[in-house]
Amino acid sequence: MNKTFRIAPSILSANFATLGQEIKDVIASGTDIVHFDVMDNHYVPNLTIGPLVCEAIRPLTDAIIDVHLMVKPVDRIIPDFAKAGADIITFHPEGTEHIDRSLSLVRDLGCKSGLVFNPATPLDYLDYVMDKIDMVLLMSVNPGFGGQKFIPEMLKKLTEARKKIDAYTEKSGREIWLEIDGGVNPENIADIARAGADTFVAGSAIFKNSNDADPNRYDSIVKSLRDSLAAA
Ligand code: DX5
Ligand code: ZN
C-alpha cells in the first residue's frame, strides 16, 4: 500500500523553556506537522498557549502548523491564529454556535479547516459541511491533557470516519485528512493506521526524552513510529 502517513508531534508535551529548539529537533527527526494545542480553561480544564506563541515559532520551521482549538467560542480567536501563521485550524463542534460559519471563517482567512470530534461526539456533524472541511480530527482521549490512554472504541469510529471521507473523495475528487489525537504510541499506531487514520498526533510518546541535550534525541522514537506504520 502506498499511503502517505503524517506524524504530528503535539508540542503540549515539549519542554516550553526551549520550545523553538524542541520544534526544530522534532521536525528534523522526520516528523511532518507541528500540532499546536490551544486550551482555554473553559471549554477544557487546562490553559496552554495562544497566537503569540504560534507567531513566535512560525519563522522557525516550514512544517505545517496544525492549530487544535479547545476553546469556546472560537470565532474571536480564529483570525488571530490565521495572522500568526497557522496552516490548519480545527475546532470542536461544541465550541461554536454556528459550525458552518466558523468553518467558512477559517477558509476565508486562507487556512485549511477541520472539525474535531470528542470520543462521544457523533460524526453526523460532518454530513452537511464536507465541502468546507480539509481535515477530520478524532479525539482518542478526552481533550485537556497529554499522557492519557487511547480509548479502544475509537478504532471503530475511525473506520466509520474513513468510510465517510472515502465516499466523499470518490464523489468530489477532493482529499480530506483523517487525524487521530490522544494516546498514540509505537505499540498501537499500526492498528490505528489500519482503522483508517493517515495523520497521527503524538505528544507524550515523542517528548518523553525532552530533557536530553542530544539534538537527535527524537530520532529513535520517530523511527519506531515509522517502522510500526510501515507494518500497517
Ligand atoms: C489533548 C491534546 C493532545 C495531546 C496528545 O487534549 O489535544 O494533542 O497533547 O498527547 P498524548 O499523545 O500524550 O496523548
Ligand atoms: Zn490536540
Tab-separated table of C-alpha atoms and ligand atoms in Angstrom:
chain	number	residue	atom	x	y	z
A	1	MET	CA	0.000	0.000	0.000
A	2	ASN	CA	1.255	3.456	-0.963
A	3	LYS	CA	-0.424	5.523	1.672
A	4	THR	CA	1.088	8.751	2.981
A	5	PHE	CA	1.281	8.755	6.753
A	6	ARG	CA	1.968	12.026	8.562
A	7	ILE	CA	3.282	12.299	12.115
A	8	ALA	CA	2.254	15.376	14.101
A	9	PRO	CA	4.152	15.879	17.375
A	10	SER	CA	1.958	17.625	19.955
A	11	ILE	CA	4.148	20.324	21.467
A	12	LEU	CA	1.974	20.270	24.580
A	13	SER	CA	4.424	17.679	25.917
A	14	ALA	CA	7.566	19.525	24.748
A	15	ASN	CA	9.867	21.488	27.039
A	16	PHE	CA	8.388	25.008	26.873
A	17	ALA	CA	11.585	26.585	28.199
A	18	THR	CA	13.295	25.582	24.936
A	19	LEU	CA	10.288	25.351	22.638
A	20	GLY	CA	11.967	26.687	19.489
A	21	GLN	CA	14.768	24.140	19.656
A	22	GLU	CA	12.297	21.381	20.516
A	23	ILE	CA	10.359	22.104	17.332
A	24	LYS	CA	13.463	22.239	15.128
A	25	ASP	CA	14.763	18.973	16.553
A	26	VAL	CA	11.477	17.064	16.382
A	27	ILE	CA	10.854	18.100	12.771
A	28	ALA	CA	14.464	17.226	11.867
A	29	SER	CA	13.884	13.745	13.262
A	30	GLY	CA	11.410	13.075	10.451
A	31	THR	CA	8.026	14.371	11.583
A	32	ASP	CA	5.710	16.393	9.372
A	33	ILE	CA	3.376	18.650	11.314
A	34	VAL	CA	3.535	20.806	14.454
A	35	HIS	CA	0.366	20.002	16.419
A	36	PHE	CA	-0.442	23.106	18.478
A	37	ASP	CA	-2.923	22.531	21.332
A	38	VAL	CA	-4.838	25.608	22.444
A	39	MET	CA	-6.780	25.235	25.724
A	40	ASP	CA	-8.787	27.986	27.414
A	41	ASN	CA	-9.679	26.702	30.924
A	42	HIS	CA	-13.334	26.966	29.883
A	43	TYR	CA	-14.063	24.500	27.103
A	44	VAL	CA	-11.430	22.208	28.652
A	45	PRO	CA	-9.986	22.312	32.186
A	46	ASN	CA	-6.486	23.397	31.214
A	47	LEU	CA	-4.750	26.516	29.927
A	48	THR	CA	-1.995	26.429	27.320
A	49	ILE	CA	-0.643	28.592	24.508
A	50	GLY	CA	-2.111	31.195	22.176
A	51	PRO	CA	-1.448	33.144	18.958
A	52	LEU	CA	1.657	34.899	20.325
A	53	VAL	CA	3.438	31.565	20.677
A	54	CYS	CA	2.268	30.494	17.217
A	55	GLU	CA	3.667	33.715	15.774
A	56	ALA	CA	6.972	33.174	17.597
A	57	ILE	CA	7.502	29.655	16.277
A	58	ARG	CA	6.294	30.350	12.709
A	59	PRO	CA	9.686	31.571	11.405
A	60	LEU	CA	11.485	28.554	12.877
A	61	THR	CA	10.018	25.893	10.607
A	62	ASP	CA	8.473	25.262	7.200
A	63	ALA	CA	6.412	22.451	8.684
A	64	ILE	CA	2.640	22.711	8.711
A	65	ILE	CA	1.312	24.260	11.923
A	66	ASP	CA	-1.889	22.451	12.884
A	67	VAL	CA	-3.765	24.529	15.461
A	68	HIS	CA	-6.200	22.454	17.539
A	69	LEU	CA	-8.584	24.852	19.265
A	70	MET	CA	-10.023	23.526	22.510
A	71	VAL	CA	-11.676	26.854	23.036
A	72	LYS	CA	-15.213	28.208	23.315
A	73	PRO	CA	-16.222	30.363	21.496
A	74	VAL	CA	-13.863	30.052	18.525
A	75	ASP	CA	-14.744	32.911	16.146
A	76	ARG	CA	-12.979	35.710	18.052
A	77	ILE	CA	-9.660	33.870	18.163
A	78	ILE	CA	-9.576	32.253	14.670
A	79	PRO	CA	-8.319	35.402	12.858
A	80	ASP	CA	-5.513	35.805	15.400
A	81	PHE	CA	-4.195	32.328	14.594
A	82	ALA	CA	-4.535	32.903	10.846
A	83	LYS	CA	-2.460	36.070	11.253
A	84	ALA	CA	0.040	34.194	13.422
A	85	GLY	CA	0.801	31.778	10.583
A	86	ALA	CA	-1.369	28.728	11.273
A	87	ASP	CA	-1.794	26.461	8.241
A	88	ILE	CA	-4.661	24.345	9.585
A	89	ILE	CA	-7.193	25.441	12.208
A	90	THR	CA	-9.503	22.842	13.737
A	91	PHE	CA	-12.185	23.293	16.371
A	92	HIS	CA	-14.827	21.254	18.192
A	93	PRO	CA	-18.490	21.500	17.095
A	94	GLU	CA	-19.303	22.234	20.752
A	95	GLY	CA	-17.029	25.285	20.573
A	96	THR	CA	-19.222	27.316	18.235
A	97	GLU	CA	-22.910	28.181	17.833
A	98	HIS	CA	-22.529	28.138	14.047
A	99	ILE	CA	-20.299	25.373	12.748
A	100	ASP	CA	-20.714	26.177	9.063
A	101	ARG	CA	-19.935	29.855	9.635
A	102	SER	CA	-16.804	29.121	11.684
A	103	LEU	CA	-15.517	26.689	9.034
A	104	SER	CA	-16.020	29.374	6.373
A	105	LEU	CA	-14.241	31.918	8.534
A	106	VAL	CA	-11.153	29.693	8.709
A	107	ARG	CA	-11.172	29.142	4.940
A	108	ASP	CA	-11.788	32.831	4.150
A	109	LEU	CA	-8.647	33.675	6.106
A	110	GLY	CA	-6.626	31.345	3.871
A	111	CYS	CA	-6.220	28.401	6.251
A	112	LYS	CA	-7.284	24.789	5.950
A	113	SER	CA	-10.193	23.962	8.224
A	114	GLY	CA	-11.227	20.979	10.291
A	115	LEU	CA	-13.691	19.654	12.839
A	116	VAL	CA	-12.647	17.773	15.976
A	117	PHE	CA	-14.753	15.008	17.488
A	118	ASN	CA	-14.598	14.132	21.184
A	119	PRO	CA	-14.917	10.410	21.951
A	120	ALA	CA	-18.706	10.637	22.434
A	121	THR	CA	-19.430	13.300	19.792
A	122	PRO	CA	-21.215	11.794	16.765
A	123	LEU	CA	-19.718	12.087	13.277
A	124	ASP	CA	-23.090	13.352	11.967
A	125	TYR	CA	-21.795	16.906	12.269
A	126	LEU	CA	-19.826	16.187	9.087
A	127	ASP	CA	-22.781	15.405	6.906
A	128	TYR	CA	-23.638	18.855	5.547
A	129	VAL	CA	-20.237	20.534	5.710
A	130	MET	CA	-17.839	18.132	3.982
A	131	ASP	CA	-17.132	20.720	1.266
A	132	LYS	CA	-15.815	23.099	3.919
A	133	ILE	CA	-13.540	20.597	5.660
A	134	ASP	CA	-9.908	19.713	4.916
A	135	MET	CA	-9.249	17.595	7.994
A	136	VAL	CA	-11.294	15.456	10.371
A	137	LEU	CA	-9.685	15.083	13.787
A	138	LEU	CA	-10.861	12.274	16.057
A	139	MET	CA	-10.013	12.531	19.739
A	140	SER	CA	-8.997	9.189	21.191
A	141	VAL	CA	-8.868	10.686	24.708
A	142	ASN	CA	-10.991	13.345	26.341
A	143	PRO	CA	-9.397	16.688	25.478
A	144	GLY	CA	-7.465	18.662	28.048
A	145	PHE	CA	-4.286	16.792	28.891
A	146	GLY	CA	-1.433	14.910	27.311
A	147	GLY	CA	-0.382	11.483	28.508
A	148	GLN	CA	-3.807	9.787	28.639
A	149	LYS	CA	-4.638	6.272	27.443
A	150	PHE	CA	-6.015	5.610	23.949
A	151	ILE	CA	-9.752	4.735	24.095
A	152	PRO	CA	-10.027	1.488	22.046
A	153	GLU	CA	-13.618	2.148	20.870
A	154	MET	CA	-12.168	4.919	18.719
A	155	LEU	CA	-10.823	2.343	16.245
A	156	LYS	CA	-14.387	1.621	15.150
A	157	LYS	CA	-15.123	5.344	14.937
A	158	LEU	CA	-12.031	5.813	12.757
A	159	THR	CA	-13.322	3.176	10.363
A	160	GLU	CA	-16.655	4.995	10.163
A	161	ALA	CA	-14.943	8.331	9.526
A	162	ARG	CA	-12.736	6.702	6.865
A	163	LYS	CA	-15.834	5.426	5.067
A	164	LYS	CA	-17.470	8.849	5.041
A	165	ILE	CA	-14.280	10.509	3.798
A	166	ASP	CA	-13.622	7.913	1.072
A	167	ALA	CA	-17.192	8.209	-0.183
A	168	TYR	CA	-16.813	11.974	-0.302
A	169	THR	CA	-13.419	11.830	-2.054
A	170	GLU	CA	-14.768	9.443	-4.647
A	171	LYS	CA	-17.603	11.844	-5.412
A	172	SER	CA	-15.713	15.136	-5.235
A	173	GLY	CA	-12.120	14.206	-6.078
A	174	ARG	CA	-11.047	16.224	-3.046
A	175	GLU	CA	-8.834	14.789	-0.312
A	176	ILE	CA	-9.636	15.158	3.419
A	177	TRP	CA	-7.059	14.162	6.033
A	178	LEU	CA	-8.083	11.932	8.949
A	179	GLU	CA	-6.109	12.715	12.082
A	180	ILE	CA	-6.143	10.879	15.415
A	181	ASP	CA	-5.202	12.596	18.678
A	182	GLY	CA	-4.542	11.058	22.083
A	183	GLY	CA	-2.582	8.132	23.460
A	184	VAL	CA	-0.821	7.215	20.200
A	185	ASN	CA	2.407	5.222	20.630
A	186	PRO	CA	4.546	2.687	18.704
A	187	GLU	CA	2.502	-0.215	20.103
A	188	ASN	CA	-0.913	0.950	18.867
A	189	ILE	CA	-0.131	3.129	15.825
A	190	ALA	CA	-0.323	0.248	13.320
A	191	ASP	CA	-3.841	-0.704	14.454
A	192	ILE	CA	-4.831	2.965	14.285
A	193	ALA	CA	-3.491	3.213	10.731
A	194	ARG	CA	-5.340	0.040	9.720
A	195	ALA	CA	-8.543	1.543	11.117
A	196	GLY	CA	-8.152	4.446	8.691
A	197	ALA	CA	-6.094	7.320	10.151
A	198	ASP	CA	-3.476	8.952	7.915
A	199	THR	CA	-2.231	11.640	10.315
A	200	PHE	CA	-1.075	10.813	13.842
A	201	VAL	CA	-0.683	13.215	16.745
A	202	ALA	CA	1.749	12.014	19.389
A	203	GLY	CA	2.727	14.086	22.407
A	204	SER	CA	3.977	12.232	25.451
A	205	ALA	CA	5.224	9.259	23.399
A	206	ILE	CA	7.591	11.522	21.438
A	207	PHE	CA	8.610	14.119	24.002
A	208	LYS	CA	9.358	11.822	26.911
A	209	ASN	CA	13.094	12.459	26.317
A	210	SER	CA	12.699	16.232	26.110
A	211	ASN	CA	15.227	16.934	28.847
A	212	ASP	CA	18.027	15.296	26.936
A	213	ALA	CA	20.646	17.610	25.365
A	214	ASP	CA	21.178	15.346	22.330
A	215	PRO	CA	19.825	17.083	19.179
A	216	ASN	CA	18.967	13.631	17.779
A	217	ARG	CA	17.007	12.630	20.885
A	218	TYR	CA	13.775	12.139	18.925
A	219	ASP	CA	15.219	10.045	16.089
A	220	SER	CA	14.662	6.646	17.662
A	221	ILE	CA	11.065	7.221	18.819
A	222	VAL	CA	10.103	8.703	15.447
A	223	LYS	CA	11.768	5.775	13.701
A	224	SER	CA	9.846	3.288	15.822
A	225	LEU	CA	6.553	5.059	14.992
A	226	ARG	CA	7.513	4.948	11.284
A	227	ASP	CA	8.536	1.284	11.469
A	228	SER	CA	5.207	0.362	13.064
A	229	LEU	CA	3.393	2.352	10.368
A	230	ALA	CA	5.321	0.553	7.657
A	231	ALA	CA	3.996	-2.728	9.079
A	232	ALA	CA	0.381	-1.479	8.963
B	1	DX5	C1	-5.214	16.508	24.308
B	1	DX5	C2	-4.465	17.114	23.139
B	1	DX5	C3	-3.491	16.197	22.532
B	1	DX5	C4	-2.403	15.714	23.466
B	1	DX5	C5	-1.887	14.429	22.945
B	1	DX5	O1	-6.290	17.308	24.643
B	1	DX5	O2	-5.368	17.506	22.120
B	1	DX5	O3	-2.941	16.747	21.347
B	1	DX5	O4	-1.368	16.622	23.619
B	1	DX5	O5	-0.951	13.956	23.848
B	1	DX5	P1	-0.636	12.412	24.009
B	1	DX5	O6	-0.046	11.950	22.715
B	1	DX5	O7	0.320	12.377	25.136
B	1	DX5	O8	-1.933	11.714	24.327
B	2	ZN	ZN	-4.575	18.064	20.086
